[in-house]
Short mmCIF file of C-alpha atoms in Angstrom, two decimals:
data_model
loop_
_atom_site.label_atom_id
_atom_site.label_comp_id
_atom_site.label_asym_id
_atom_site.label_seq_id
_atom_site.Cartn_x
_atom_site.Cartn_y
_atom_site.Cartn_z
CA MET A 1 48.42 31.45 124.37
CA THR A 2 50.02 34.16 123.16
CA SER A 3 47.47 36.16 121.30
CA PRO A 4 48.08 37.12 117.43
CA SER A 5 48.42 40.79 117.92
CA GLN A 6 50.80 40.16 120.60
CA THR A 7 54.69 39.34 120.14
CA ALA A 8 57.03 37.17 121.75
CA ALA A 9 57.89 40.19 124.06
CA GLY A 10 54.57 40.52 124.57
CA LYS A 11 54.16 44.22 123.07
CA PRO A 12 51.64 45.38 119.96
CA ASP A 13 53.21 44.48 116.63
CA THR A 14 51.56 47.16 114.81
CA PRO A 15 53.50 50.18 115.71
CA GLY A 16 51.44 53.55 117.37
CA LEU A 17 48.86 51.38 117.56
CA ALA A 18 48.74 51.83 121.30
CA SER A 19 49.09 55.16 121.60
CA LYS A 20 46.67 56.10 119.63
CA GLY A 21 44.26 54.02 121.74
CA LEU A 22 42.81 51.62 119.40
CA LYS A 23 44.22 48.33 121.36
CA LYS A 24 41.45 45.79 121.72
CA GLU A 25 42.44 43.74 124.98
CA LYS A 26 43.48 45.49 127.83
CA LYS A 27 44.38 44.07 131.33
CA GLY A 28 41.84 42.66 133.64
CA LYS A 29 41.94 42.97 137.41
CA GLY A 30 43.65 39.70 137.71
CA GLY A 31 45.86 41.15 134.87
CA GLU A 32 44.19 39.02 131.79
CA LEU A 33 43.45 40.21 128.67
CA VAL A 34 39.96 41.50 127.97
CA GLY A 35 38.38 42.57 124.92
CA ARG A 36 36.89 45.91 124.84
CA SER A 37 33.47 46.82 123.34
CA PRO A 38 31.78 47.98 120.41
CA GLY A 39 30.73 50.75 122.82
CA GLN A 40 34.21 51.33 124.68
CA LEU A 41 36.01 51.18 120.43
CA MET A 42 33.75 53.88 119.29
CA TRP A 43 34.01 56.14 122.12
CA ALA A 44 37.57 55.91 122.73
CA ARG A 45 37.42 56.93 118.71
CA PHE A 46 35.46 60.18 118.71
CA LYS A 47 37.04 61.31 122.02
CA ARG A 48 39.98 61.53 119.66
CA ASP A 49 38.25 63.74 117.08
CA ARG A 50 38.48 66.76 118.71
CA SER A 51 36.38 68.95 116.24
CA GLY A 52 33.65 66.54 116.78
CA MET A 53 34.01 66.37 120.65
CA ILE A 54 33.42 70.79 120.13
CA CYS A 55 30.92 70.22 118.30
CA ALA A 56 29.55 68.08 121.37
CA ILE A 57 30.05 70.79 123.52
CA ILE A 58 28.46 72.89 121.54
CA VAL A 59 25.52 71.20 120.33
CA LEU A 60 25.01 70.40 124.51
CA ALA A 61 25.44 73.66 125.25
CA PHE A 62 22.13 74.98 122.78
CA PHE A 63 19.94 72.06 124.39
CA VAL A 64 20.91 73.37 128.06
CA ILE A 65 20.74 77.01 127.25
CA ALA A 66 17.41 76.56 126.24
CA ALA A 67 15.95 74.71 128.72
CA LEU A 68 17.34 76.62 131.57
CA ALA A 69 16.01 79.75 129.38
CA PRO A 70 12.79 80.62 132.05
CA VAL A 71 16.31 80.66 134.74
CA ILE A 72 18.66 83.00 132.20
CA ALA A 73 15.93 85.12 131.38
CA SER A 74 15.34 85.53 135.44
CA LEU A 75 18.87 86.01 136.26
CA TYR A 76 18.88 88.37 132.74
CA GLY A 77 15.87 90.52 134.35
CA LYS A 78 13.88 90.68 131.82
CA ASN A 79 11.66 88.34 129.71
CA PRO A 80 9.82 87.51 125.71
CA TYR A 81 6.45 89.04 126.65
CA THR A 82 7.33 92.85 127.49
CA LEU A 83 6.97 95.45 125.49
CA TYR A 84 9.48 97.86 126.81
CA GLY A 85 9.37 100.10 124.09
CA SER A 86 6.32 101.07 125.62
CA ASP A 87 7.26 101.33 128.55
CA ASN A 88 10.32 103.44 127.83
CA PRO A 89 9.74 105.97 124.06
CA LYS A 90 13.30 106.53 124.25
CA LEU A 91 14.44 103.61 123.20
CA LEU A 92 12.40 103.65 120.07
CA ASP A 93 12.75 107.10 117.52
CA GLU A 94 9.55 108.25 115.64
CA PHE A 95 10.05 105.82 112.98
CA SER A 96 9.83 103.10 115.99
CA TYR A 97 12.77 101.35 115.52
CA PRO A 98 15.71 100.76 118.16
CA ALA A 99 17.08 104.21 118.86
CA GLY A 100 19.99 103.57 119.73
CA PRO A 101 23.18 102.51 117.90
CA ASN A 102 23.13 98.45 116.62
CA GLY A 103 19.89 97.19 116.96
CA GLY A 104 19.70 99.60 120.47
CA MET A 105 22.53 96.97 122.08
CA SER A 106 23.25 98.36 125.51
CA GLY A 107 23.82 96.88 129.06
CA ASP A 108 20.67 96.21 129.35
CA PHE A 109 19.26 94.88 126.51
CA TRP A 110 22.70 92.34 125.39
CA PHE A 111 21.39 91.72 121.59
CA GLY A 112 19.01 94.90 121.44
CA ILE A 113 15.24 95.15 121.28
CA GLU A 114 12.96 94.54 118.52
CA PRO A 115 11.86 96.95 116.25
CA ARG A 116 7.97 98.60 116.64
CA LEU A 117 7.58 96.28 119.46
CA GLY A 118 10.71 97.29 122.13
CA ARG A 119 10.46 93.38 123.01
CA ASP A 120 13.96 92.26 124.78
CA LEU A 121 16.08 90.19 121.65
CA PHE A 122 18.24 88.02 123.64
CA THR A 123 15.09 86.51 126.26
CA ASN A 124 13.36 86.22 122.75
CA LEU A 125 16.27 84.00 121.04
CA LEU A 126 16.51 81.81 124.00
CA TYR A 127 12.71 81.39 124.28
CA GLY A 128 12.42 80.98 120.60
CA MET A 129 15.35 78.17 120.76
CA ARG A 130 13.64 76.67 123.67
CA THR A 131 10.66 76.05 121.03
CA SER A 132 12.13 75.36 117.87
CA LEU A 133 14.47 72.39 120.00
CA GLY A 134 11.68 70.77 121.72
CA ILE A 135 9.54 70.75 118.66
CA SER A 136 12.61 69.22 116.44
CA LEU A 137 13.44 67.55 119.49
CA ALA A 138 10.24 65.57 119.91
CA VAL A 139 10.02 65.27 116.35
CA THR A 140 12.87 63.42 115.33
CA LEU A 141 12.12 60.90 118.74
CA LEU A 142 8.61 59.83 116.75
CA VAL A 143 10.31 59.13 113.56
CA ILE A 144 13.92 57.17 115.11
CA ILE A 145 10.91 55.32 116.78
CA THR A 146 8.33 54.72 113.94
CA GLY A 147 10.83 54.05 111.31
CA THR A 148 12.61 51.71 113.38
CA ILE A 149 10.47 49.40 114.11
CA ILE A 150 8.65 49.62 110.37
CA GLY A 151 12.28 48.67 108.56
CA ILE A 152 13.04 46.60 110.72
CA THR A 153 10.02 44.26 110.45
CA ALA A 154 9.35 45.19 106.78
CA GLY A 155 13.05 43.82 106.11
CA TYR A 156 12.82 40.41 108.56
CA LEU A 157 9.23 39.49 107.36
CA GLY A 158 9.58 40.38 103.55
CA GLY A 159 7.32 39.04 101.30
CA LYS A 160 3.84 40.73 101.29
CA THR A 161 4.69 42.76 104.26
CA ASP A 162 7.49 44.52 102.82
CA TYR A 163 6.00 44.98 99.45
CA TRP A 164 3.23 46.95 101.08
CA VAL A 165 5.35 49.02 103.07
CA GLY A 166 7.61 49.48 100.28
CA ARG A 167 4.53 51.01 98.14
CA LEU A 168 3.86 53.00 101.39
CA ILE A 169 6.85 55.02 101.24
CA ASP A 170 7.03 55.46 97.85
CA PHE A 171 4.02 56.96 97.75
CA LEU A 172 4.80 59.00 101.11
CA LEU A 173 8.32 60.65 99.76
CA ALA A 174 6.20 61.36 96.31
CA PHE A 175 5.13 64.43 98.61
CA PRO A 176 7.64 67.38 98.12
CA SER A 177 7.80 68.03 102.61
CA GLN A 178 8.12 71.75 102.46
CA LEU A 179 4.89 72.14 100.19
CA THR A 180 3.42 69.53 102.10
CA PHE A 181 4.03 70.94 105.59
CA VAL A 182 2.92 74.36 104.36
CA ALA A 183 -0.20 73.11 102.74
CA PHE A 184 -1.30 70.42 105.54
CA MET A 185 -1.20 72.37 108.65
CA PRO A 186 -3.73 74.58 108.07
CA ALA A 187 -5.92 70.59 108.12
CA VAL A 188 -4.09 69.33 110.76
CA VAL A 189 -4.96 72.67 112.79
CA ALA A 190 -8.57 72.54 111.39
CA VAL A 191 -8.88 68.97 112.92
CA PHE A 192 -8.51 70.36 116.73
CA VAL A 193 -10.25 74.00 116.06
CA ALA A 194 -13.54 74.53 115.28
CA PRO A 195 -13.68 77.77 112.60
CA GLY A 196 -12.91 80.90 113.03
CA ASP A 197 -11.74 79.95 116.91
CA GLU A 198 -8.07 80.97 118.09
CA THR A 199 -6.05 78.37 117.87
CA PRO A 200 -4.03 77.93 120.84
CA THR A 201 -0.05 77.53 121.15
CA TYR A 202 -0.02 74.12 122.48
CA ILE A 203 -2.25 72.94 119.61
CA ARG A 204 0.35 74.36 116.70
CA VAL A 205 2.98 72.61 118.46
CA ILE A 206 0.58 69.28 118.34
CA ALA A 207 0.60 69.65 114.46
CA LEU A 208 3.99 71.33 113.95
CA ILE A 209 4.91 67.37 115.47
CA LEU A 210 2.53 65.25 113.60
CA VAL A 211 3.05 66.88 110.13
CA GLN A 212 7.04 66.67 110.49
CA TRP A 213 6.62 63.41 111.95
CA ALA A 214 4.03 61.78 109.50
CA LEU A 215 6.19 62.74 106.50
CA GLY A 216 9.65 62.14 108.48
CA TRP A 217 10.04 58.35 108.68
CA MET A 218 10.29 57.00 105.47
CA GLY A 219 14.04 57.37 104.77
CA LEU A 220 15.15 56.08 108.09
CA ALA A 221 13.20 53.23 107.16
CA ARG A 222 13.90 52.78 104.21
CA LEU A 223 18.36 52.60 105.23
CA LEU A 224 16.93 49.81 108.01
CA ARG A 225 15.01 47.65 105.66
CA GLY A 226 17.64 47.50 103.36
CA GLN A 227 20.14 46.65 106.37
CA VAL A 228 18.05 43.84 108.04
CA MET A 229 17.58 42.33 104.77
CA SER A 230 20.79 41.88 104.71
CA LEU A 231 21.92 40.59 108.29
CA ARG A 232 18.43 38.38 108.48
CA GLU A 233 20.89 35.19 106.19
CA ARG A 234 23.42 35.45 108.56
CA ASP A 235 24.35 32.59 109.91
CA PHE A 236 23.60 34.39 113.78
CA VAL A 237 20.09 34.97 112.20
CA GLU A 238 19.82 30.80 111.18
CA ALA A 239 21.16 30.02 114.13
CA ALA A 240 19.42 31.76 116.70
CA ARG A 241 16.19 30.75 114.14
CA ILE A 242 17.24 26.95 114.65
CA THR A 243 17.05 27.06 118.39
CA GLY A 244 13.63 27.96 118.26
CA ALA A 245 13.96 31.92 119.02
CA SER A 246 10.44 34.26 117.85
CA PRO A 247 10.39 36.23 115.42
CA TRP A 248 10.29 39.20 118.03
CA ARG A 249 13.75 37.88 120.34
CA ILE A 250 15.59 37.52 117.11
CA ILE A 251 14.26 41.32 115.86
CA THR A 252 15.08 42.80 119.65
CA LYS A 253 18.08 40.79 120.21
CA GLU A 254 19.50 39.69 116.90
CA LEU A 255 19.11 42.27 114.22
CA LEU A 256 17.99 45.62 116.37
CA PRO A 257 21.81 45.73 118.37
CA ASN A 258 23.30 45.35 114.60
CA VAL A 259 21.28 48.31 113.20
CA VAL A 260 21.93 51.04 116.06
CA THR A 261 24.44 52.46 114.18
CA PRO A 262 22.52 54.00 111.26
CA ILE A 263 20.19 54.73 113.69
CA LEU A 264 22.07 56.99 115.64
CA VAL A 265 23.90 58.41 113.10
CA GLN A 266 20.85 59.01 111.01
CA SER A 267 19.37 60.77 114.12
CA THR A 268 22.40 63.12 114.19
CA TYR A 269 21.25 64.55 110.35
CA MET A 270 17.50 64.40 111.02
CA LEU A 271 17.82 66.38 114.08
CA PRO A 272 19.22 69.85 112.18
CA LEU A 273 16.77 69.24 109.12
CA PHE A 274 13.63 69.26 112.20
CA VAL A 275 15.05 72.50 113.71
CA THR A 276 15.33 74.59 109.98
CA ALA A 277 11.86 72.91 108.65
CA GLU A 278 9.92 74.03 112.07
CA ALA A 279 11.51 77.66 111.77
CA GLY A 280 10.39 77.67 107.87
CA LEU A 281 7.18 76.81 108.52
CA SER A 282 6.98 79.32 111.47
CA PHE A 283 8.75 82.02 108.72
CA LEU A 284 6.14 81.43 106.37
CA GLY A 285 3.63 82.21 108.93
CA VAL A 286 2.07 78.27 109.51
CA GLY A 287 4.18 77.16 112.72
CA ILE A 288 4.33 79.12 115.86
CA LEU A 289 2.31 82.64 116.03
CA GLU A 290 3.29 85.55 118.07
CA PRO A 291 3.23 86.26 120.65
CA THR A 292 4.83 82.95 121.36
CA PRO A 293 8.60 83.39 120.59
CA ASP A 294 9.99 81.60 117.99
CA TRP A 295 13.27 80.90 116.50
CA GLY A 296 11.14 81.31 112.31
CA ARG A 297 9.10 84.27 113.48
CA LEU A 298 12.65 86.02 114.58
CA PHE A 299 14.07 85.27 110.88
CA LYS A 300 10.23 86.56 109.87
CA THR A 301 10.73 89.79 111.82
CA ALA A 302 14.22 90.51 110.59
CA GLY A 303 12.97 89.78 106.92
CA GLN A 304 10.55 92.58 107.32
CA VAL A 305 12.59 95.32 109.12
CA TYR A 306 16.52 94.23 107.79
CA GLU A 307 16.85 97.41 105.97
CA ASN A 308 16.11 99.73 109.11
CA ASP A 309 17.23 97.29 111.33
CA PRO A 310 20.32 95.12 109.67
CA THR A 311 21.19 93.99 113.22
CA PHE A 312 18.00 92.25 114.11
CA LEU A 313 19.09 89.01 112.29
CA LEU A 314 22.82 89.17 113.86
CA PHE A 315 22.15 86.74 116.76
CA PRO A 316 19.80 84.86 115.49
CA GLY A 317 21.19 84.02 112.51
CA ALA A 318 24.24 83.63 113.55
CA ALA A 319 23.05 80.72 116.26
CA MET A 320 21.31 79.05 113.31
CA VAL A 321 23.86 78.52 111.22
CA ILE A 322 26.33 77.56 114.32
CA PHE A 323 23.75 74.77 115.96
CA VAL A 324 23.25 73.25 112.06
CA LEU A 325 27.02 73.15 111.27
CA CYS A 326 28.22 72.10 114.69
CA PHE A 327 25.41 69.24 114.57
CA ASN A 328 26.15 68.48 111.38
CA LEU A 329 30.17 68.01 111.43
CA LEU A 330 28.88 65.89 114.90
CA GLY A 331 26.77 63.67 112.93
CA ASP A 332 30.53 63.26 110.47
CA SER A 333 32.27 62.51 113.96
CA VAL A 334 30.03 60.17 114.56
CA ARG A 335 29.90 57.70 111.24
CA ASP A 336 33.79 58.30 111.27
CA ALA A 337 33.78 56.67 115.37
CA PHE A 338 31.95 53.94 114.50
CA ASP A 339 33.40 52.94 110.94
CA PRO A 340 36.42 50.84 111.96
CA LYS A 341 37.76 51.70 108.33
CA SER A 342 37.93 55.50 109.07
CA GLY A 343 41.33 57.17 109.15
CA ARG A 344 40.52 60.13 111.68
#
């Protein structure tokens, strides 16, 4: 029997549909027509989005470079901790600023050197990206897991569970995130470190992850709650109930696959927000501190020396702008790829 989307001649009845890669059928091994899964259709749509593919490559390159920072630094022959200005006094002038032009950029120091201390900016940026992206990725994963569990559970169970979860979300959303981050960081650090003791870097990393996670899951949970409340009345969920499926099976097998799209799209928007939030905390002095390299700490140093060394901000600032812009554009492309009504 001929498919409705086929003419008598066996060709698509929509001009240009095949050329755009939107055919929902393809030939199997025996020549029969087999449907393509939503994931395959999404990937086909995403591959046609040139800006999305370019942004995906750039974002992936950032993560690869950050992960391979020690290898790149070893090949480069520098590290972010050595005070090269002290080892070679000619690198800094009498005011402890780079003696060479453009912030001391040269064949030995590709991005120049840091004023006052004379550390290599290129390796500081590599390791700073590694620190910031690692923390932000951990926060994003925790937020996705927490928001998904709480949002789906509240939306499916409803009743008092949904009411109290909704009130908790409203209460936490009342806190201004950035100010709360700044206020809570010392309190969280004090839980792990006695007053007067030096705070290890890993404690600050844990505190940054905990604070951002505790105040970052509510938006995703509220979104998924609304999605699940509309899905739980659908026929396929009612059919699962009638057949005796447990709530756990309904949530994991029926509801969760239908909310993968908003979870994936929201994650592409959340991660750059957490990157800028982490950098902002380090810039304000409550995040990662000296001598650990961090993206935000580079901005803090740049703010102190920009009048005499404006080029110090060039590479960290350009890297941050490119990463956040590409990640946001990637989120738009992923959303459009999942949207069958999109014209992209």
